[in-house]
PDB file of C-alpha atoms in Angstrom:
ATOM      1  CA  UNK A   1      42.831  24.783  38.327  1.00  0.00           C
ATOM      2  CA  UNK A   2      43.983  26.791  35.498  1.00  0.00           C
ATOM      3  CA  UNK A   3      41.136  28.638  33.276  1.00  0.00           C
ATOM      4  CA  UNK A   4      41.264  27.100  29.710  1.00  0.00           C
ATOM      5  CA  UNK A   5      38.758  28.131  27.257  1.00  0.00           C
ATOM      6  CA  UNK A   6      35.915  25.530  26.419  1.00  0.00           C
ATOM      7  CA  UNK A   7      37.011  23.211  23.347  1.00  0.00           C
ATOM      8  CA  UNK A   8      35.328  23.542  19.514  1.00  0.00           C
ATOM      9  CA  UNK A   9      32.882  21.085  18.891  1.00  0.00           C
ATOM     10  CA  UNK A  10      32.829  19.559  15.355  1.00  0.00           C
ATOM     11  CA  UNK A  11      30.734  17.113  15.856  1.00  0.00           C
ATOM     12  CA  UNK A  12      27.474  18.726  14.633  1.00  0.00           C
ATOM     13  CA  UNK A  13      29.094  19.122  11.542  1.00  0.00           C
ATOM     14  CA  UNK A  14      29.560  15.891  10.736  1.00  0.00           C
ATOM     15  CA  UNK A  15      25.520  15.204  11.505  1.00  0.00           C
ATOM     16  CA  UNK A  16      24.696  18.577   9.474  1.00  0.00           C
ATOM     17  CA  UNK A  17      26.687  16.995   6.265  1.00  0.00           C
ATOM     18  CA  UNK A  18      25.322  13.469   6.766  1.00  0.00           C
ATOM     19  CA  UNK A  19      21.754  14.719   6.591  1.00  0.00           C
ATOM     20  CA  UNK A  20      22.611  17.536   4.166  1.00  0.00           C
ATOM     21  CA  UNK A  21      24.288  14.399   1.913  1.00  0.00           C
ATOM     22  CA  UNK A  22      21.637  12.433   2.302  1.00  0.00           C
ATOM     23  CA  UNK A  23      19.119  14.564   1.222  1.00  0.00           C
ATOM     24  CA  UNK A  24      21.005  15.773  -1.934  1.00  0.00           C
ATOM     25  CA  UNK A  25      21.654  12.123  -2.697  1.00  0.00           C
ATOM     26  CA  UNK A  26      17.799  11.450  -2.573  1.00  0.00           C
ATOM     27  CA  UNK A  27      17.259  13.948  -4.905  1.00  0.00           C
ATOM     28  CA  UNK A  28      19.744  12.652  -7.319  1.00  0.00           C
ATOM     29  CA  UNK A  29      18.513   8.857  -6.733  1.00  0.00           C
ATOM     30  CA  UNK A  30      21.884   7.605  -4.714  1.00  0.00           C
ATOM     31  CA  UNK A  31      20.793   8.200  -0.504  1.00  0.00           C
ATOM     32  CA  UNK A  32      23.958   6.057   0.101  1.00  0.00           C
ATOM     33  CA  UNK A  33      26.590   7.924  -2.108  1.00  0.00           C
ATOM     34  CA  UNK A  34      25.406  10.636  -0.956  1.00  0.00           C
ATOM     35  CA  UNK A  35      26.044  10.102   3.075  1.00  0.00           C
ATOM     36  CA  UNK A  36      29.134   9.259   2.889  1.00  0.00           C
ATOM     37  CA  UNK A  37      29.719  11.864   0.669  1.00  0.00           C
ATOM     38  CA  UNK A  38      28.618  13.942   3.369  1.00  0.00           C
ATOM     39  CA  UNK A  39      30.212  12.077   6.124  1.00  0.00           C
ATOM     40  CA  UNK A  40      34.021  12.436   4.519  1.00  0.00           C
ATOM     41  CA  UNK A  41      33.177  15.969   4.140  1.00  0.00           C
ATOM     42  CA  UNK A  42      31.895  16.380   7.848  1.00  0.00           C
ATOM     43  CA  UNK A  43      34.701  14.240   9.125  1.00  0.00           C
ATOM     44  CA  UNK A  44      37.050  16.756   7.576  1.00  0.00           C
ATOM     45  CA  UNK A  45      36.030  19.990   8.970  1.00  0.00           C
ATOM     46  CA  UNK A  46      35.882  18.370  12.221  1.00  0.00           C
ATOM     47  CA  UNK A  47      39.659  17.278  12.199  1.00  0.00           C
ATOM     48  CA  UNK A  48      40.153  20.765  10.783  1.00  0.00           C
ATOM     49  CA  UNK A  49      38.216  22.495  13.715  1.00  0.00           C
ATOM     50  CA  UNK A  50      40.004  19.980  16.027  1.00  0.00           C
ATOM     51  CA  UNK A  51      43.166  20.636  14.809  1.00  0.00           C
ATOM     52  CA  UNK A  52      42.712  24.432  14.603  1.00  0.00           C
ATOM     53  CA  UNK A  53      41.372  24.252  18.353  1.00  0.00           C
ATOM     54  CA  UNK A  54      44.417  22.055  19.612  1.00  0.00           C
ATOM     55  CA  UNK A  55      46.702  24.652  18.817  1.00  0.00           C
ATOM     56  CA  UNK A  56      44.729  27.570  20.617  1.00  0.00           C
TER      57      UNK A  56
END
């Protein structure tokens, strides 16, 4: 079995943005707006860690 370094997670990043977008959007009176907002942002640092880790 060869020894391969553990993978990057991303995942918590799109849960950090979601909540993080969520709570902006409250403050600006749009909740919804503003989790996606943070979900397209999470989702794309994920695929970047993801694609920066597939290339290790």
């Amino acid at each position: 079995m060869a020894d391969t370094p553990p993978s990057a997670a991303g995942g918590i990043l799109i849960a950090i943005c979601c909540i993080g977008g969520a709570v902006i959007g409250l403050m600006q009176g749009q909740v919804t707006i503003g989790f996606l907002g943070g979900l397209v942002i999470g989702s794309l640092a994920a695929v970047a860690i993801w694609l920066r880790d597939s290339r290790r």
